[in-house]
Amino acid sequence: MDLARTEVADVADVAGAAGAAGAGQVAEAPRRKGRTGGTAVRLGLIAVPVTFFAVFFAYPVAAILARGLHVDGAWQLARIWDVVARSDIRHVLWFTTWQALASTALTLLVALPGAYVFARLDFPGKQVLRAIVTVPFVLPTVVVGTAFLALVGRGGLLDELWGVRLDTTVWAILLAHVFFNYAVVVRTVGGLWGQLDPRQEEAARMLGASRFTAWRAVTLPALAPAVAAAALMVFLFTFTSFGVVQILGGPGFSTLEVEIYRQTSEIFDLSTAAVLTIIQFMAVGAVLALHAWTVRRRETALRLVDASVTARRPRGRGEWALLAGVLASVAVLLLLPLAVLVQRSFDAPDFGYYRALMSSDGGVFLVAPIEAIGNSLRYAVVATVIAVVIGGLAAAALTRRDAGRFVRGFDALLMLPLGVSAVTVGFGFLIALDEPPLDLRASWILVPLAQALVGVPFVVRTMLPVLRAVDGRLREAAAVLGASPWRVWREVDLPMVRRALLIAAGFAFAVSLGEFGATVFIARPDNPTLPVAVARLLGRAGELNYGQAMALSTILMVVCAVSLLVLERLRTDRTGEF
């Protein structure tokens, strides 16, 4: 393989050199043919993801909108203004927006020092700590909401120990959002920060600039696209927050996502739910358009170096103090809520809550709750395979930066499942996929399909930067030598992206385990997933149900943590966004 790759590189150099006119003409014809064939191949690659998203995302969402706005044979578009004009809906829109802005600002304030520590400093246990800060991102939202309620609410751990209680619901919501999104900032900003050449800032220091001035004038402008991308992603996740607000907010606080769920499953007002879905869809589209623009800036505007050579041991009291502060913030904001989960799961003597998982006598499930573990693992494996295939094909089609407008637009559309109401998608599955040849309501495949929709964006965002880093001349030279597109991928791309592919699969698996918004509608009572099982247990009164929910949550946390530790051992560079 190495010999073949050397020959391909040699041919690329020869073809690009200023040689004899006849030889140049001979080489140019295959290259033009290769470009034309490459366009056809890209369109062929993107056809599968487009079809997948059209059938399992656009169609269910459109079915919900049509059911809500197409009444008595006519479109009731005036209903949109009627809904927005309601005072209760305006309150929901206002709370959704300002809590997302506040959560984003607080997350950046807390996580940017962590991004610097992970990017620039080298210390024992760094890989383990990186995995720990990522675990909250893939935990089910209902679990985290309950953990923060047990931590800071009435009768919570802090109330019992020191009489500290956050009666202000909003603060509990904001802290839970920081808990979730800390890893987004650390990985997105820290990933780029670790690849910036530190010699540029050192040169500014040698010219007399202070440390802060050098950082503000040199590093901050280079980091601005990554900070903007991270802020937009955090805003997107908090703008569409569901489980956290559902648990911590109570009846007085609702985001758009919570209100869509309430209108759909409790009031059965599909018209109002459809209007709120349209509003959320428009807001998410605007955020994703800005995010795509910042990603393009980050990929094209900088000269990057190997992140492994920029990390060093902390120097001076300032860096040691910063490292200590980051470790303290991780311990308080991230580890303490997780510790509460574990502590509550062991409250019963003799592992009572864990032993209760073996029995279905409580009546919450048709099967023993422990079976949710096997169900989740099976569903997650299938969802990972689907996400890797669909996301890998999409990433391969999006590799060239000079792709057409349609392809670039599809890049942004791939992120929509992260922002569009998962409640709408899950309910849309039940409404739309009920007739042949797509009568899937009774099929187990619905759950992995819904989970794969969330996993595909992670696969694309992890693999795309790596694929774009592959020298295009290698592909062109292989095509000139007569290699088929499949052989070019197998011989040139795959050896370079194999590790990124494994990392993408790991993230898709972890995210699939924690998916809740859509799964809660389509998981069958006799085959619940872990997040659905936890939500059902939390929805019933009784200490035993609560303890079993904490036990299942602890098991899910351990599975996610082990998965991410394996990913960190595979991850030898900082490529990708996650």
PDB file of N, CA and C in Angstrom, residues 46 50 53 281 285 288-289 292-293 296 394 397-398 400-417 460-461 468:
ATOM      1  N   ILE A  46     -24.280  11.711  -2.229  1.00  0.00           N
ATOM      2  CA  ILE A  46     -25.209  12.515  -1.432  1.00  0.00           C
ATOM      3  C   ILE A  46     -26.651  12.085  -1.625  1.00  0.00           C
ATOM      4  N   VAL A  50     -29.607  12.273   1.312  1.00  0.00           N
ATOM      5  CA  VAL A  50     -30.759  13.119   0.989  1.00  0.00           C
ATOM      6  C   VAL A  50     -32.046  12.308   1.090  1.00  0.00           C
ATOM      7  N   PHE A  53     -32.854  11.562   4.837  1.00  0.00           N
ATOM      8  CA  PHE A  53     -33.397  12.704   5.568  1.00  0.00           C
ATOM      9  C   PHE A  53     -34.768  13.104   5.031  1.00  0.00           C
ATOM     10  N   PHE A 281     -38.413  26.022  13.941  1.00  0.00           N
ATOM     11  CA  PHE A 281     -37.703  25.636  12.729  1.00  0.00           C
ATOM     12  C   PHE A 281     -37.008  26.845  12.100  1.00  0.00           C
ATOM     13  N   GLY A 285     -32.993  27.300  11.795  1.00  0.00           N
ATOM     14  CA  GLY A 285     -32.391  27.504  10.485  1.00  0.00           C
ATOM     15  C   GLY A 285     -31.459  28.700  10.456  1.00  0.00           C
ATOM     16  N   LEU A 288     -28.250  27.810  12.392  1.00  0.00           N
ATOM     17  CA  LEU A 288     -27.407  26.877  11.654  1.00  0.00           C
ATOM     18  C   LEU A 288     -26.724  27.550  10.463  1.00  0.00           C
ATOM     19  N   ALA A 289     -27.400  28.509   9.829  1.00  0.00           N
ATOM     20  CA  ALA A 289     -26.762  29.248   8.738  1.00  0.00           C
ATOM     21  C   ALA A 289     -25.561  30.029   9.260  1.00  0.00           C
ATOM     22  N   ALA A 292     -22.725  27.480  10.026  1.00  0.00           N
ATOM     23  CA  ALA A 292     -22.024  27.023   8.830  1.00  0.00           C
ATOM     24  C   ALA A 292     -21.026  28.067   8.344  1.00  0.00           C
ATOM     25  N   TRP A 293     -21.392  29.342   8.444  1.00  0.00           N
ATOM     26  CA  TRP A 293     -20.489  30.415   8.028  1.00  0.00           C
ATOM     27  C   TRP A 293     -19.250  30.473   8.930  1.00  0.00           C
ATOM     28  N   ARG A 296     -16.866  27.570   8.089  1.00  0.00           N
ATOM     29  CA  ARG A 296     -16.061  27.813   6.878  1.00  0.00           C
ATOM     30  C   ARG A 296     -14.927  28.782   7.157  1.00  0.00           C
ATOM     31  N   ALA A 394     -22.351  11.334   3.486  1.00  0.00           N
ATOM     32  CA  ALA A 394     -22.536  12.784   3.413  1.00  0.00           C
ATOM     33  C   ALA A 394     -21.210  13.516   3.542  1.00  0.00           C
ATOM     34  N   ALA A 397     -19.257  13.302   0.342  1.00  0.00           N
ATOM     35  CA  ALA A 397     -19.797  14.177  -0.699  1.00  0.00           C
ATOM     36  C   ALA A 397     -19.478  15.643  -0.434  1.00  0.00           C
ATOM     37  N   LEU A 398     -19.329  16.012   0.834  1.00  0.00           N
ATOM     38  CA  LEU A 398     -19.078  17.410   1.201  1.00  0.00           C
ATOM     39  C   LEU A 398     -17.598  17.743   1.293  1.00  0.00           C
ATOM     40  N   ARG A 400     -15.095  18.410  -0.815  1.00  0.00           N
ATOM     41  CA  ARG A 400     -14.560  19.534  -1.579  1.00  0.00           C
ATOM     42  C   ARG A 400     -15.220  20.825  -1.128  1.00  0.00           C
ATOM     43  N   ARG A 401     -14.392  21.857  -0.827  1.00  0.00           N
ATOM     44  CA  ARG A 401     -14.925  23.147  -0.418  1.00  0.00           C
ATOM     45  C   ARG A 401     -15.566  23.901  -1.579  1.00  0.00           C
ATOM     46  N   ASP A 402     -15.229  23.534  -2.820  1.00  0.00           N
ATOM     47  CA  ASP A 402     -15.797  24.224  -3.969  1.00  0.00           C
ATOM     48  C   ASP A 402     -17.038  23.499  -4.492  1.00  0.00           C
ATOM     49  N   ALA A 403     -17.686  22.719  -3.617  1.00  0.00           N
ATOM     50  CA  ALA A 403     -18.895  22.011  -4.027  1.00  0.00           C
ATOM     51  C   ALA A 403     -19.997  23.018  -4.360  1.00  0.00           C
ATOM     52  N   GLY A 404     -21.017  22.552  -5.058  1.00  0.00           N
ATOM     53  CA  GLY A 404     -22.095  23.425  -5.491  1.00  0.00           C
ATOM     54  C   GLY A 404     -22.931  23.940  -4.348  1.00  0.00           C
ATOM     55  N   ARG A 405     -23.832  24.890  -4.694  1.00  0.00           N
ATOM     56  CA  ARG A 405     -24.659  25.511  -3.669  1.00  0.00           C
ATOM     57  C   ARG A 405     -25.584  24.485  -3.013  1.00  0.00           C
ATOM     58  N   PHE A 406     -26.086  23.540  -3.801  1.00  0.00           N
ATOM     59  CA  PHE A 406     -26.970  22.510  -3.249  1.00  0.00           C
ATOM     60  C   PHE A 406     -26.251  21.678  -2.199  1.00  0.00           C
ATOM     61  N   VAL A 407     -25.008  21.292  -2.498  1.00  0.00           N
ATOM     62  CA  VAL A 407     -24.241  20.471  -1.562  1.00  0.00           C
ATOM     63  C   VAL A 407     -23.929  21.253  -0.300  1.00  0.00           C
ATOM     64  N   ARG A 408     -23.538  22.530  -0.447  1.00  0.00           N
ATOM     65  CA  ARG A 408     -23.238  23.352   0.730  1.00  0.00           C
ATOM     66  C   ARG A 408     -24.487  23.559   1.584  1.00  0.00           C
ATOM     67  N   GLY A 409     -25.652  23.726   0.923  1.00  0.00           N
ATOM     68  CA  GLY A 409     -26.881  23.869   1.682  1.00  0.00           C
ATOM     69  C   GLY A 409     -27.223  22.613   2.451  1.00  0.00           C
ATOM     70  N   PHE A 410     -26.937  21.466   1.863  1.00  0.00           N
ATOM     71  CA  PHE A 410     -27.214  20.204   2.549  1.00  0.00           C
ATOM     72  C   PHE A 410     -26.329  20.052   3.773  1.00  0.00           C
ATOM     73  N   ASP A 411     -25.123  20.623   3.750  1.00  0.00           N
ATOM     74  CA  ASP A 411     -24.235  20.593   4.906  1.00  0.00           C
ATOM     75  C   ASP A 411     -24.922  21.228   6.110  1.00  0.00           C
ATOM     76  N   ALA A 412     -25.589  22.369   5.902  1.00  0.00           N
ATOM     77  CA  ALA A 412     -26.302  23.018   7.000  1.00  0.00           C
ATOM     78  C   ALA A 412     -27.545  22.229   7.409  1.00  0.00           C
ATOM     79  N   LEU A 413     -28.244  21.637   6.431  1.00  0.00           N
ATOM     80  CA  LEU A 413     -29.463  20.889   6.740  1.00  0.00           C
ATOM     81  C   LEU A 413     -29.169  19.658   7.593  1.00  0.00           C
ATOM     82  N   LEU A 414     -27.948  19.110   7.471  1.00  0.00           N
ATOM     83  CA  LEU A 414     -27.599  17.934   8.255  1.00  0.00           C
ATOM     84  C   LEU A 414     -27.643  18.195   9.751  1.00  0.00           C
ATOM     85  N   MET A 415     -27.495  19.464  10.143  1.00  0.00           N
ATOM     86  CA  MET A 415     -27.502  19.806  11.564  1.00  0.00           C
ATOM     87  C   MET A 415     -28.912  20.022  12.108  1.00  0.00           C
ATOM     88  N   LEU A 416     -29.917  20.084  11.237  1.00  0.00           N
ATOM     89  CA  LEU A 416     -31.269  20.394  11.693  1.00  0.00           C
ATOM     90  C   LEU A 416     -31.810  19.420  12.747  1.00  0.00           C
ATOM     91  N   PRO A 417     -31.531  18.102  12.661  1.00  0.00           N
ATOM     92  CA  PRO A 417     -32.070  17.219  13.699  1.00  0.00           C
ATOM     93  C   PRO A 417     -31.632  17.564  15.111  1.00  0.00           C
ATOM     94  N   VAL A 460     -20.751  13.505  10.726  1.00  0.00           N
ATOM     95  CA  VAL A 460     -20.322  14.432   9.673  1.00  0.00           C
ATOM     96  C   VAL A 460     -19.327  15.443  10.215  1.00  0.00           C
ATOM     97  N   ARG A 461     -19.636  16.033  11.361  1.00  0.00           N
ATOM     98  CA  ARG A 461     -18.759  17.087  11.899  1.00  0.00           C
ATOM     99  C   ARG A 461     -17.425  16.515  12.386  1.00  0.00           C
ATOM    100  N   ARG A 468     -11.282  16.654   4.542  1.00  0.00           N
ATOM    101  CA  ARG A 468     -10.826  17.841   3.825  1.00  0.00           C
ATOM    102  C   ARG A 468      -9.328  18.064   3.970  1.00  0.00           C
TER     103      ARG A 468
END
